[in-house]
Structure formats: C-alpha cells, structure tokens
Amino acid sequence: MPRMEAAAVLPQTGRTVLVVEDEAPIASALAARLRSEGFVVEIATDGPGGVAACERLHPDIVVLDLMLPGLDGLEVCRRIQAERPVPVIMLTARDSEADLLLGLETGADDYMTKPFSTRELVARVQAMLRRVDRQRATSGSTGEVRALGTARLDPTTRRATLGDTEVHLTPTEFDLAYSFAVAPERVFTREELLATVWGYEVASGERTVDSHIRALRRKLGADSIRTVHGVGYAATSGTP
Ligand code: CA
C-alpha cells in the first residue's frame, strides 16, 4: 500500500480522506462519492484498523463511525487525536444525545446522524478542509498571541497554554477559542460561530457549538467563556 501523505501545497482534490466504517454499503457509497469529488479515499472497517490507517496515511480528514468493532469511535478519536490533530467528522446511528456530545468533547469537529446525505457529508468535508487551508494561510503571518481567560493562544503554533502547561486543543477548539480571544467584547450567536468557525450553517449545529464550548471550558477553565443567556457566548475577561 503506497503512502499517500498530502502536502500542504496540493490542491484540495488531492486530499486524503480516511473513512472508518464497518457497514460496507455506507463505506463504499461514501468512498465513491468522495472519489468522484477528487479525494483519495481509504477505508478501515474496525477501530484498530482505523487507528493504524491514520498513523500510516496521515489523512487530511477522518470520517469516523461511532459504533465500530474492536474499539468504538470515541476511543479511536482519542487515540488519533493524541497522535496528531486531524479534523474528524463522526457518524452515528445512535439516537442518544449523550453519545453525540461525548464524541464532540472527545475531539470530533462535527458529526452527522445516520441516515445522512452523502452530498451533505462531502460538503462538510470540503468546508472543513477550506478552514484548514485558511489556518495554514494565516498561521505564521498575521496571528498574535491572545488571552482567553487565563489561557494563552498562539495562532502561529496553534498551541494553547495555561501557565507553563500546554493544553491540547483540536483544530475546531482552537479556532473557536481564538474567535473569542480576538474579539473579547463581542457576544457571538451560535449561528455566527457556526458560520465563522465551521463555515456553514446547519439546523443541528447549535448542539455542536454547545458541545465545543463545554470542551473548551473543561480544558481552559470554566470561566474562560461566558454564556450570554438568550444570545450566545462571549469571552470572559481574564482580568478581575
Ligand atoms: Ca458501525
């Protein structure tokens, strides 16, 4: 199996998508759709295979089923995010909100509930990769280190620190945190956060925002982001 590491300079159509899904009809339909859009696609059919494929391929994005043989999607997500940050879109058939939210807090950037439209999934994959491109274009040039609560966010390295301790944030978590940090006076609605951080608006997206806010509060401190009831969220001033 050849290595298919996609360099930053490749056009979007040269990107590699790893699909981790044990239901063959879903995996092959997804792969066919993604390939028709110009993506290089690899399929893994169980949890350990997904972790191994991620290490081998260094995909640009992972589409990860929640219920998998071997290791479930949550554990796969933890392991691949520990290795290196990579965007993850989670697929779930579960009707349990708790599982969805846990998935997002584990480091998935987004999720889709089965049955889903492959067209919609492809649109989300493309939106996520455009966001990664924007990050690459801006990192190292314009970004200033900013504070959010007691955390410091460096957009050049995309690292967050609390004191001397580095805090691991997923790509989406970093973007979300940095959005608050650069506009400390601004109150963002969930729709605005979806549009600026995720790059699209979806009906189910508000729960996605809420889950990521919870993850950020857990990682950066409960007082890093405040809820503005009836409106949305805003940075909490770090100075008393
Ligand atoms: Ca499954």
GROMACS .gro file of C-alpha atoms and ligand atoms in nm:
model
  241
    1MET     CA    1   0.000   0.000   0.000
    2PRO     CA    2   0.162   0.329  -0.106
    3ARG     CA    3   0.191   0.617   0.132
    4MET     CA    4  -0.042   0.898   0.039
    5GLU     CA    5   0.059   1.189   0.250
    6ALA     CA    6  -0.096   1.503   0.109
    7ALA     CA    7   0.134   1.802   0.127
    8ALA     CA    8   0.003   2.146   0.207
    9VAL     CA    9   0.060   2.264  -0.148
   10LEU     CA   10  -0.162   2.001  -0.312
   11PRO     CA   11  -0.496   2.122  -0.444
   12GLN     CA   12  -0.796   2.026  -0.238
   13THR     CA   13  -0.879   1.748  -0.481
   14GLY     CA   14  -0.553   1.577  -0.388
   15ARG     CA   15  -0.658   1.538  -0.027
   16THR     CA   16  -0.681   1.207   0.152
   17VAL     CA   17  -0.993   1.108   0.344
   18LEU     CA   18  -0.987   0.812   0.580
   19VAL     CA   19  -1.332   0.654   0.622
   20VAL     CA   20  -1.361   0.431   0.931
   21GLU     CA   21  -1.692   0.248   0.895
   22ASP     CA   22  -1.780  -0.119   0.937
   23GLU     CA   23  -2.104  -0.106   0.739
   24ALA     CA   24  -1.977  -0.187   0.390
   25PRO     CA   25  -2.265  -0.030   0.190
   26ILE     CA   26  -2.225   0.301   0.374
   27ALA     CA   27  -1.846   0.295   0.347
   28SER     CA   28  -1.848   0.220  -0.025
   29ALA     CA   29  -2.118   0.476  -0.105
   30LEU     CA   30  -1.924   0.739   0.086
   31ALA     CA   31  -1.595   0.644  -0.075
   32ALA     CA   32  -1.748   0.655  -0.423
   33ARG     CA   33  -1.895   0.999  -0.365
   34LEU     CA   34  -1.572   1.136  -0.220
   35ARG     CA   35  -1.365   0.988  -0.503
   36SER     CA   36  -1.598   1.142  -0.759
   37GLU     CA   37  -1.515   1.476  -0.598
   38GLY     CA   38  -1.145   1.409  -0.644
   39PHE     CA   39  -1.049   1.285  -0.299
   40VAL     CA   40  -0.813   0.998  -0.232
   41VAL     CA   41  -1.012   0.765  -0.005
   42GLU     CA   42  -0.905   0.480   0.220
   43ILE     CA   43  -1.150   0.265   0.416
   44ALA     CA   44  -1.087   0.098   0.751
   45THR     CA   45  -1.354  -0.138   0.879
   46ASP     CA   46  -1.282  -0.156   1.251
   47GLY     CA   47  -1.143   0.057   1.531
   48PRO     CA   48  -0.786  -0.073   1.550
   49GLY     CA   49  -0.766  -0.065   1.169
   50GLY     CA   50  -0.876   0.298   1.177
   51VAL     CA   51  -0.605   0.396   1.425
   52ALA     CA   52  -0.341   0.210   1.223
   53ALA     CA   53  -0.457   0.360   0.892
   54CYS     CA   54  -0.447   0.707   1.043
   55GLU     CA   55  -0.087   0.657   1.156
   56ARG     CA   56   0.011   0.520   0.817
   57LEU     CA   57  -0.173   0.762   0.588
   58HIS     CA   58  -0.171   1.089   0.777
   59PRO     CA   59  -0.508   1.170   0.618
   60ASP     CA   60  -0.627   1.528   0.582
   61ILE     CA   61  -0.958   1.442   0.743
   62VAL     CA   62  -1.120   1.138   0.905
   63VAL     CA   63  -1.484   1.032   0.873
   64LEU     CA   64  -1.534   0.811   1.176
   65ASP     CA   65  -1.828   0.587   1.264
   66LEU     CA   66  -1.917   0.587   1.632
   67MET     CA   67  -2.008   0.218   1.661
   68LEU     CA   68  -1.720   0.005   1.541
   69PRO     CA   69  -1.588  -0.343   1.617
   70GLY     CA   70  -1.268  -0.361   1.820
   71LEU     CA   71  -1.257  -0.006   1.951
   72ASP     CA   72  -1.552   0.230   1.942
   73GLY     CA   73  -1.535   0.561   1.760
   74LEU     CA   74  -1.480   0.758   2.079
   75GLU     CA   75  -1.167   0.563   2.164
   76VAL     CA   76  -1.045   0.578   1.805
   77CYS     CA   77  -1.096   0.954   1.813
   78ARG     CA   78  -0.897   0.988   2.135
   79ARG     CA   79  -0.610   0.783   2.000
   80ILE     CA   80  -0.580   0.954   1.665
   81GLN     CA   81  -0.607   1.300   1.820
   82ALA     CA   82  -0.337   1.211   2.071
   83GLU     CA   83  -0.111   1.119   1.782
   84ARG     CA   84  -0.160   1.440   1.586
   85PRO     CA   85  -0.451   1.682   1.548
   86VAL     CA   86  -0.666   1.592   1.249
   87PRO     CA   87  -1.019   1.703   1.163
   88VAL     CA   88  -1.277   1.435   1.245
   89ILE     CA   89  -1.638   1.412   1.134
   90MET     CA   90  -1.820   1.150   1.338
   91LEU     CA   91  -2.103   0.934   1.204
   92THR     CA   92  -2.359   0.797   1.439
   93ALA     CA   93  -2.673   0.587   1.421
   94ARG     CA   94  -2.733   0.637   1.789
   95ASP     CA   95  -3.021   0.849   1.890
   96SER     CA   96  -2.851   0.931   2.214
   97GLU     CA   97  -2.752   1.289   2.255
   98ALA     CA   98  -2.510   1.195   2.531
   99ASP     CA   99  -2.306   0.987   2.288
  100LEU     CA  100  -2.302   1.263   2.030
  101LEU     CA  101  -2.189   1.520   2.280
  102LEU     CA  102  -1.926   1.289   2.422
  103GLY     CA  103  -1.796   1.239   2.070
  104LEU     CA  104  -1.763   1.611   2.016
  105GLU     CA  105  -1.595   1.659   2.351
  106THR     CA  106  -1.357   1.375   2.270
  107GLY     CA  107  -1.220   1.574   1.981
  108ALA     CA  108  -1.451   1.526   1.684
  109ASP     CA  109  -1.508   1.850   1.497
  110ASP     CA  110  -1.852   1.771   1.368
  111TYR     CA  111  -2.099   1.486   1.341
  112MET     CA  112  -2.373   1.354   1.116
  113THR     CA  113  -2.653   1.126   1.223
  114LYS     CA  114  -2.742   0.830   1.002
  115PRO     CA  115  -2.910   0.817   0.764
  116PHE     CA  116  -2.732   1.114   0.610
  117SER     CA  117  -2.692   1.252   0.263
  118THR     CA  118  -2.352   1.175   0.111
  119ARG     CA  119  -2.375   1.509  -0.066
  120GLU     CA  120  -2.410   1.687   0.268
  121LEU     CA  121  -2.121   1.491   0.410
  122VAL     CA  122  -1.899   1.584   0.116
  123ALA     CA  123  -1.998   1.949   0.163
  124ARG     CA  124  -1.890   1.932   0.525
  125VAL     CA  125  -1.563   1.762   0.439
  126GLN     CA  126  -1.492   2.040   0.189
  127ALA     CA  127  -1.589   2.313   0.437
  128MET     CA  128  -1.360   2.162   0.699
  129LEU     CA  129  -1.067   2.144   0.458
  130ARG     CA  130  -1.122   2.504   0.346
  131ARG     CA  131  -1.096   2.600   0.710
  132VAL     CA  132  -0.769   2.411   0.748
  133ASP     CA  133  -0.641   2.593   0.438
  134ARG     CA  134  -0.733   2.928   0.586
  135GLN     CA  135  -0.550   2.834   0.903
  136ARG     CA  136  -0.239   2.743   0.707
  137ALA     CA  137  -0.259   3.064   0.508
  138THR     CA  138  -0.283   3.282   0.817
  139SER     CA  139  -0.060   3.099   1.063
  140GLY     CA  140   0.286   3.243   1.090
  141SER     CA  141   0.193   3.572   0.932
  142THR     CA  142  -0.082   3.769   1.098
  143GLY     CA  143  -0.160   3.594   1.421
  144GLU     CA  144  -0.091   3.749   1.757
  145VAL     CA  145  -0.081   3.560   2.083
  146ARG     CA  146  -0.409   3.630   2.262
  147ALA     CA  147  -0.550   3.559   2.604
  148LEU     CA  148  -0.876   3.385   2.678
  149GLY     CA  149  -0.945   3.375   3.049
  150THR     CA  150  -0.615   3.257   3.194
  151ALA     CA  151  -0.516   3.069   2.877
  152ARG     CA  152  -0.282   3.199   2.608
  153LEU     CA  153  -0.346   3.112   2.244
  154ASP     CA  154  -0.068   3.125   1.985
  155PRO     CA  155  -0.210   3.110   1.631
  156THR     CA  156   0.135   3.062   1.477
  157THR     CA  157   0.193   2.732   1.651
  158ARG     CA  158  -0.179   2.675   1.719
  159ARG     CA  159  -0.091   2.595   2.078
  160ALA     CA  160  -0.281   2.682   2.390
  161THR     CA  161  -0.110   2.714   2.726
  162LEU     CA  162  -0.226   2.754   3.084
  163GLY     CA  163   0.075   2.887   3.271
  164ASP     CA  164   0.359   2.662   3.160
  165THR     CA  165   0.131   2.375   3.067
  166GLU     CA  166   0.034   2.310   2.708
  167VAL     CA  167  -0.330   2.222   2.657
  168HIS     CA  168  -0.417   2.007   2.357
  169LEU     CA  169  -0.697   2.161   2.153
  170THR     CA  170  -0.847   2.014   1.838
  171PRO     CA  171  -0.842   2.233   1.525
  172THR     CA  172  -1.202   2.335   1.585
  173GLU     CA  173  -1.150   2.404   1.953
  174PHE     CA  174  -0.854   2.627   1.876
  175ASP     CA  175  -1.046   2.826   1.616
  176LEU     CA  176  -1.341   2.865   1.846
  177ALA     CA  177  -1.125   2.981   2.136
  178TYR     CA  178  -0.929   3.219   1.916
  179SER     CA  179  -1.251   3.372   1.780
  180PHE     CA  180  -1.343   3.475   2.133
  181ALA     CA  181  -0.990   3.584   2.218
  182VAL     CA  182  -0.957   3.829   1.927
  183ALA     CA  183  -1.295   3.990   1.997
  184PRO     CA  184  -1.319   3.993   2.376
  185GLU     CA  185  -1.605   4.242   2.382
  186ARG     CA  186  -1.816   4.063   2.127
  187VAL     CA  187  -2.111   3.838   2.200
  188PHE     CA  188  -2.137   3.567   1.935
  189THR     CA  189  -2.459   3.388   1.849
  190ARG     CA  190  -2.431   3.017   1.782
  191GLU     CA  191  -2.516   3.083   1.417
  192GLU     CA  192  -2.228   3.329   1.390
  193LEU     CA  193  -1.989   3.080   1.544
  194LEU     CA  194  -2.103   2.810   1.304
  195ALA     CA  195  -2.053   3.042   1.009
  196THR     CA  196  -1.711   3.171   1.117
  197VAL     CA  197  -1.561   2.860   1.275
  198TRP     CA  198  -1.729   2.573   1.093
  199GLY     CA  199  -1.800   2.761   0.772
  200TYR     CA  200  -2.161   2.658   0.725
  201GLU     CA  201  -2.497   2.677   0.891
  202VAL     CA  202  -2.696   2.367   0.980
  203ALA     CA  203  -3.008   2.317   1.183
  204SER     CA  204  -2.844   2.070   1.421
  205GLY     CA  205  -2.534   2.282   1.452
  206GLU     CA  206  -2.626   2.458   1.772
  207ARG     CA  207  -2.562   2.146   1.977
  208THR     CA  208  -2.227   2.117   1.805
  209VAL     CA  209  -2.138   2.466   1.925
  210ASP     CA  210  -2.258   2.396   2.279
  211SER     CA  211  -2.053   2.076   2.298
  212HIS     CA  212  -1.738   2.250   2.187
  213ILE     CA  213  -1.794   2.531   2.436
  214ARG     CA  214  -1.819   2.267   2.710
  215ALA     CA  215  -1.498   2.106   2.593
  216LEU     CA  216  -1.319   2.441   2.593
  217ARG     CA  217  -1.440   2.525   2.941
  218ARG     CA  218  -1.317   2.190   3.064
  219LYS     CA  219  -0.976   2.239   2.905
  220LEU     CA  220  -0.920   2.612   2.951
  221GLY     CA  221  -1.119   2.677   3.269
  222ALA     CA  222  -1.488   2.713   3.340
  223ASP     CA  223  -1.455   3.090   3.343
  224SER     CA  224  -1.289   3.122   3.001
  225ILE     CA  225  -1.614   3.165   2.810
  226ARG     CA  226  -1.936   3.305   2.950
  227THR     CA  227  -2.290   3.226   2.843
  228VAL     CA  228  -2.496   3.527   2.743
  229HIS     CA  229  -2.844   3.396   2.802
  230GLY     CA  230  -3.076   3.423   2.508
  231VAL     CA  231  -2.793   3.536   2.280
  232GLY     CA  232  -2.489   3.310   2.277
  233TYR     CA  233  -2.136   3.319   2.411
  234ALA     CA  234  -1.859   3.565   2.480
  235ALA     CA  235  -1.509   3.573   2.621
  236THR     CA  236  -1.479   3.626   2.993
  237SER     CA  237  -1.236   3.899   3.077
  238GLY     CA  238  -0.921   3.750   3.223
  239THR     CA  239  -0.852   4.047   3.448
  240PRO     CA  240  -1.054   4.097   3.764
  241CA      CA  241  -2.096   0.095   1.271
   0.00000   0.00000   0.00000
